XYZ file of C-alpha atoms in Angstrom:
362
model
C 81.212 38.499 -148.528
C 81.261 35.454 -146.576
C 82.734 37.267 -143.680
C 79.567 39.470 -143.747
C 76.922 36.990 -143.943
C 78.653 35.333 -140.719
C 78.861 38.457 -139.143
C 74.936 38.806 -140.097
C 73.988 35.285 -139.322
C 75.307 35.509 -135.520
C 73.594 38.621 -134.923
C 70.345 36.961 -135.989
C 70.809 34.541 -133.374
C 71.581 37.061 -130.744
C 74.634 37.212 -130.466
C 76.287 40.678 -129.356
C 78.187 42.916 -132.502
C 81.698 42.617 -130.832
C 81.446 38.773 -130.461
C 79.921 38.272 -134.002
C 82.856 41.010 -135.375
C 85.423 38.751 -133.464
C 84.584 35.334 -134.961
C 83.716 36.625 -138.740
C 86.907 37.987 -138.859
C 88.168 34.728 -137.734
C 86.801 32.991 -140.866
C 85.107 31.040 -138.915
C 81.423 30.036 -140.281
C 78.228 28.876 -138.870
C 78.838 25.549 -139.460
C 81.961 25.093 -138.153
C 80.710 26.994 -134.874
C 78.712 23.529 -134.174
C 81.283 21.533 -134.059
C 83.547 23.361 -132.059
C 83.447 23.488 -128.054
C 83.852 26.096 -125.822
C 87.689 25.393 -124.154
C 88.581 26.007 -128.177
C 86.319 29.754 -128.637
C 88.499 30.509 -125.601
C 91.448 29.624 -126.632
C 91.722 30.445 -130.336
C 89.742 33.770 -129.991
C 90.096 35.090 -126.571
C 86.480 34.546 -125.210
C 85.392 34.105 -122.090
C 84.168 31.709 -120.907
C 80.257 32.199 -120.244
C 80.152 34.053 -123.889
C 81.521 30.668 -125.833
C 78.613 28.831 -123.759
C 76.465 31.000 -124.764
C 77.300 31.670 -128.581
C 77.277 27.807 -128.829
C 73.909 27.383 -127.621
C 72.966 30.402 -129.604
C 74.177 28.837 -132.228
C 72.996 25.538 -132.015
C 69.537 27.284 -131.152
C 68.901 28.875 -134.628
C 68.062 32.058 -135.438
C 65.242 34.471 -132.890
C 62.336 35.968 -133.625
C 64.501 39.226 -132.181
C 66.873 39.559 -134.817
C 69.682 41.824 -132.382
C 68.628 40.622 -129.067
C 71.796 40.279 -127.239
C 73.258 37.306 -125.526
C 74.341 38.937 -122.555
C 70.964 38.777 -121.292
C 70.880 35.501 -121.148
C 73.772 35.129 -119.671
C 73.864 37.282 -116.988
C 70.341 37.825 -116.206
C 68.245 35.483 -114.374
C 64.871 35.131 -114.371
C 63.046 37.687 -113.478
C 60.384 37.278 -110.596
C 57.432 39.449 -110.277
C 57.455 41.107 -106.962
C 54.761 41.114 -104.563
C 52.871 44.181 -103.705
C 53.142 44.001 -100.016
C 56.963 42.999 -100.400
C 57.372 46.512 -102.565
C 55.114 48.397 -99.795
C 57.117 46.678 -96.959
C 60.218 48.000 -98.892
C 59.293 51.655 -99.877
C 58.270 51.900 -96.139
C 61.366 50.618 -94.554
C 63.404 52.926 -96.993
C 61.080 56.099 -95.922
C 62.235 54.825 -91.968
C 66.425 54.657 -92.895
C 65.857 57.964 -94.807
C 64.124 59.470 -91.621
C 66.325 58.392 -89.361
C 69.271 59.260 -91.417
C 68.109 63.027 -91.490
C 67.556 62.599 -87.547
C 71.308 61.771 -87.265
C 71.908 64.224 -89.137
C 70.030 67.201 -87.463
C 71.515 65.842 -84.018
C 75.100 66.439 -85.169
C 74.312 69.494 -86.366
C 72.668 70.648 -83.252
C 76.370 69.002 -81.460
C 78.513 70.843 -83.725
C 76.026 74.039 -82.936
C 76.398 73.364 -79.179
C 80.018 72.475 -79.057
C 80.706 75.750 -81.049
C 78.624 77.714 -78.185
C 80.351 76.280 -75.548
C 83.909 76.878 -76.850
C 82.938 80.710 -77.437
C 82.002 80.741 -73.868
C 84.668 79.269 -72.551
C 86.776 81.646 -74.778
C 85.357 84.543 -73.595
C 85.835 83.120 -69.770
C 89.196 82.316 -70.721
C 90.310 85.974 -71.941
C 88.504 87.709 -69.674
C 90.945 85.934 -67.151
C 94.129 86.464 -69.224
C 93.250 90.029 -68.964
C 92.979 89.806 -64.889
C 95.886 87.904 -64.717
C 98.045 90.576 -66.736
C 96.587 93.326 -64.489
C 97.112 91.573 -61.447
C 100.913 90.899 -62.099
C 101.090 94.397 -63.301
C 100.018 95.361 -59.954
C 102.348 92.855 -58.438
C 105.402 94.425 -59.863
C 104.699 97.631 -58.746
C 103.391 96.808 -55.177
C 105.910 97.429 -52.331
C 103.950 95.815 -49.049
C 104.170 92.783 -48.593
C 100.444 92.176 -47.500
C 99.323 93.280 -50.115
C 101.600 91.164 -52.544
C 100.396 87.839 -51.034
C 96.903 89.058 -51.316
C 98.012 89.732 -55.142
C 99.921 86.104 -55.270
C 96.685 84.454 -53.735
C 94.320 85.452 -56.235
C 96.824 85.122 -58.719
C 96.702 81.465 -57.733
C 92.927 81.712 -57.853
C 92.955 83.021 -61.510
C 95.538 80.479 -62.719
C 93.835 77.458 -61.680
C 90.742 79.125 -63.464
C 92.797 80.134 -66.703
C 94.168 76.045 -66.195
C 90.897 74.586 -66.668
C 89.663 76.723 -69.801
C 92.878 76.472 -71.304
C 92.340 72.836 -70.842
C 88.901 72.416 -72.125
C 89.980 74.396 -75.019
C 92.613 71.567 -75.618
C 95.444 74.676 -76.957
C 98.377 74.286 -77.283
C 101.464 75.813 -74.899
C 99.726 77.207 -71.407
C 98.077 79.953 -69.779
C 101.189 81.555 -68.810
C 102.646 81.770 -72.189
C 99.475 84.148 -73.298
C 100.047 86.101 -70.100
C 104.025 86.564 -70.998
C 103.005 87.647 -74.710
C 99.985 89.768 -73.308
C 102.328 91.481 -71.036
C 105.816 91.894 -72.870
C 105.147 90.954 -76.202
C 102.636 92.744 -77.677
C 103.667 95.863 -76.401
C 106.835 95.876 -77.939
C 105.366 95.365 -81.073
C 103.622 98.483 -81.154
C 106.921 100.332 -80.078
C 108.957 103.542 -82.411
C 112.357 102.863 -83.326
C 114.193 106.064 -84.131
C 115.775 106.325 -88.057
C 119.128 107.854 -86.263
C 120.158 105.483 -83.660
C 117.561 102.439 -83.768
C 116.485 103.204 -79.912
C 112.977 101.876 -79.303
C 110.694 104.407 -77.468
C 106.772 103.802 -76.558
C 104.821 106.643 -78.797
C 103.171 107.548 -75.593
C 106.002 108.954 -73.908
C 107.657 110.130 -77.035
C 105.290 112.742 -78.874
C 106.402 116.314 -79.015
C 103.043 117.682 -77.452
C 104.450 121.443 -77.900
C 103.298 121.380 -81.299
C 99.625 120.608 -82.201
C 99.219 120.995 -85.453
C 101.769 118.314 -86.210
C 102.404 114.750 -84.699
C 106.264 113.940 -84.668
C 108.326 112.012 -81.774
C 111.835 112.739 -80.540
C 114.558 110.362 -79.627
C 115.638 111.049 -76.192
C 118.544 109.054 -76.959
C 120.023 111.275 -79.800
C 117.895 113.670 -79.333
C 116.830 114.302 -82.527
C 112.765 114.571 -83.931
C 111.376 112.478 -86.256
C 107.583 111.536 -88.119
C 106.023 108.361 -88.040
C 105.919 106.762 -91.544
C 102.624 106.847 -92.294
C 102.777 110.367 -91.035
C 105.420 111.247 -93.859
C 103.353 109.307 -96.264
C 100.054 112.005 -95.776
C 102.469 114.798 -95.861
C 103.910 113.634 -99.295
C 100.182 113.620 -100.620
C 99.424 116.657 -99.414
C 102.577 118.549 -100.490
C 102.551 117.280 -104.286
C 99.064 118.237 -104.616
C 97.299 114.699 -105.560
C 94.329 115.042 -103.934
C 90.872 115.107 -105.183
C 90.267 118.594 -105.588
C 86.316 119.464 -106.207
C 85.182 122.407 -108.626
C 82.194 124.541 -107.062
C 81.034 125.523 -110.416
C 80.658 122.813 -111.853
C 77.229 121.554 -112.895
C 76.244 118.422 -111.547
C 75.628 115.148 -113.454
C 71.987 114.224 -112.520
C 69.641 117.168 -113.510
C 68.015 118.722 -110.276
C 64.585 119.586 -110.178
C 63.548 122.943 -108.583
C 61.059 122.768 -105.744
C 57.878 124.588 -106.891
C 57.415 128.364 -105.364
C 55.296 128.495 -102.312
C 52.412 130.535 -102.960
C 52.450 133.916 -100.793
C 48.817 134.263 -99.365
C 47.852 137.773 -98.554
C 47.945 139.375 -95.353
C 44.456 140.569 -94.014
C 46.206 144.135 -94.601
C 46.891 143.404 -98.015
C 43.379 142.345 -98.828
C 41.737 145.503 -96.880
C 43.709 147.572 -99.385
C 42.617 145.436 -102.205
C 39.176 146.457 -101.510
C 39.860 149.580 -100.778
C 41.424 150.707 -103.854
C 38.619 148.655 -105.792
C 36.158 151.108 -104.002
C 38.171 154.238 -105.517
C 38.859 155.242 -101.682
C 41.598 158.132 -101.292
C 45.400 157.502 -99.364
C 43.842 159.382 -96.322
C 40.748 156.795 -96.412
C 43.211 154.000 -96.883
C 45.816 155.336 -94.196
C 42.700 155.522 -91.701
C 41.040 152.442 -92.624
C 44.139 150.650 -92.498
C 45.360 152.089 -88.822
C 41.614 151.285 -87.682
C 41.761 147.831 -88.216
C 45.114 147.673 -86.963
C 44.329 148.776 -83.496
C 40.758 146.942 -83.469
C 42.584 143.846 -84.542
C 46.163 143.085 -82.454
C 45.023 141.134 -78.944
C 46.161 143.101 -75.663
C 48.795 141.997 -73.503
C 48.103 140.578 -70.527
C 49.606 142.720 -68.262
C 47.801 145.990 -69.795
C 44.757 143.808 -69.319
C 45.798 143.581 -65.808
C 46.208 146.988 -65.185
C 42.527 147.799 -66.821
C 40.753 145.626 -65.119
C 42.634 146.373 -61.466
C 41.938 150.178 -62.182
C 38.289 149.659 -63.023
C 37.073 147.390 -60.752
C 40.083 147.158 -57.752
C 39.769 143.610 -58.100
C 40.118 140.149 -60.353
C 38.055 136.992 -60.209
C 37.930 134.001 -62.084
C 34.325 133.843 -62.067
C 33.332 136.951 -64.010
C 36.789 137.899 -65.497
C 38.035 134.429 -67.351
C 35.888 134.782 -70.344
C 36.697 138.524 -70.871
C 40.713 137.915 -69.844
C 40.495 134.821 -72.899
C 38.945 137.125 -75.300
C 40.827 139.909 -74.937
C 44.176 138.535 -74.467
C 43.589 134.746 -75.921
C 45.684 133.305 -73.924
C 44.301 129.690 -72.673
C 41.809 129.196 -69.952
C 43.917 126.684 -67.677
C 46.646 129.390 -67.082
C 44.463 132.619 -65.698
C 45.635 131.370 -62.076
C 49.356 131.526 -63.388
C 48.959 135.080 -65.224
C 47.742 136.094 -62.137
C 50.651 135.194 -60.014
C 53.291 136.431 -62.457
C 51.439 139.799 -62.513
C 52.529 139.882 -58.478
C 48.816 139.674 -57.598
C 48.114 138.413 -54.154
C 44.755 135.757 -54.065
C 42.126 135.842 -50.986
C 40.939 132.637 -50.332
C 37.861 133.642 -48.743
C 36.545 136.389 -51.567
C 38.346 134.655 -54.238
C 39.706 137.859 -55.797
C 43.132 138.752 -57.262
C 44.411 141.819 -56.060
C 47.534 144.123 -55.395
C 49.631 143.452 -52.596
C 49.173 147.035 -51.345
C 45.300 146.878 -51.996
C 44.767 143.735 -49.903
């Protein structure tokens, strides 16, 4: 009990519950905490130092008005000053200015990065496009016989190196120029060479393909002479010999219902309709036969060369002024291309009548 009421007592004076747990379990009491001194709280009960300051003069104090107001606070807070307005303005403004500037830094070494990135693909770009020179250049080299034009070839070679040089350079890679020229130019294409299962004798698939037969794509070994298929070739064949692939059913129905378009509505022909009416009326076959053949003739245009002939053999002559309304009408053709009609039909035009006629009626 009395272990308890110490325990109690110290927090009344506001002292912290680990410090006030420490020293009732020490049997210590109140009393006895006044006549002790720091050097011996530190000592006999592993405090430090500030806290056996402060428990003594919370001690000696007597209990707060804040029953668990801890001691730290006096300890290791000091006295708090009330800051100025202008000093918190001056503050909040100066931190708005870093923060600015921070995201100004920031944005510029982003725009670096984004211009050091575009200058590296350029220089890239420069820099393969002259690998790719250089390999065709000492291609030609090795097959050119005059010696003009080999130092012509050597010279720019020169050229292109000092070039390739300075972008490798800039590029800071490792190795040189030359070294992706050698693997440009004997490297790579081995890699994409054939080696025959029989004898292990590397051939280039250009040169090696049987082109006799086209509905199949094997190589032969000129070596051993015998034919073989590419991997990847045997591969397809083996899928399409055991019958594994997808194989689609025509009848079947298909998952989604479809939706039939709607019908298209028929409209009647002016024939069908004349008949309509006809047999409404009660009129006979012969009456329909007639009526029907009547409207067919009084209703089909004329062709423009029967037009052509009509109009030559009635009047001897064709003008645009009194014949382009009747030539519209009775052909419907359009009335921009009369002059054209006229010249396919073979007819001649006099400039001075401005009539269409036959060459032989001229």
């Amino acid at each position: 009990m009395a272990k308890k009421d110490t325990y109690l007592a110290l927090l009344r004076r506001g002292i912290d519950e680990t410090t006030a747990q420490i020293l009732s379990d020490g049997g210590i009491k109140i009393g006895d905490l006044k006549k002790l001194d720091s050097d011996t709280l530190v000592n006999n009960y592993g405090i430090k130092k500030e806290v056996a300051n402060s428990v003594l003069d919370a001690v000696k104090s007597g209990p707060r008005s804040s029953s668990r107001q801890r001691f730290l606070a006096d300890v290791l807070s000091d006295d708090q000053k009330k800051v100025d307005k202008i000093d918190e303005t001056r503050f909040k403004r100066e931190q708005k200015d870093i923060y600015a500037e921070l995201q100004e830094k920031k944005e510029q070494l982003r725009l670096a990065r984004v211009e050091a990135f575009r200058n590296q693909k350029l220089v890239m770009n420069r820099l393969g496009k002259t690998i790719e020179l250089i390999v065709k250049l000492e291609n030609n080299l090795d097959d050119e016989s005059k010696d003009e034009q080999r130092s012509k070839l050597r010279d720019q070679l020169e050229t292109r190196g000092l070039e390739a040089a300075r972008d490798h350079e800039m590029l800071e890679l490792d190795g040189t120029p030359q070294d992706i020229v050698d693997f440009r130019r004997k490297i790579a294409p081995v890699l994409c060479l054939h080696a025959c299962p029989h004898c292990g004798e590397e051939m280039d698939p250009r040169g090696s393909n049987i082109m006799d037969g086209t509905s199949d794509f094997s190589f032969i070994c000129w070596d051993c002479e015998e034919e073989f298929h590419a991997p990847m070739a045997q591969v397809v064949e083996g899928r399409l010999d055991n019958g594994s692939r997808i194989k689609i059913d025509p009848k079947i129905k298909p998952m989604m219902p479809v939706v039939r378009p709607p019908s298209k509505h028929k409209s009647s022909s002016i024939t069908d309709l004349m008949k309509r009416d006809l047999e409404s009326a009660g009129a006979s076959a012969e009456e329909l036969e007639a009526a029907l053949e009547s409207s067919t003739l009084s209703g089909v245009l004329m062709s423009i060369d029967e037009w052509i002939d009509q109009t030559i053999a009635a009047k001897g002559y064709i003008q645009a002024q009194e014949d382009r309304e009747e030539f519209i009408i009775a052909t419907g053709a359009g009335a921009t291309k009369f002059n054209k009609w006229m010249k396919k039909a073979g007819l001649v035009f006099n400039k001075q009548t401005g009539r269409w006629t036959r060459w032989e009626d001229r």
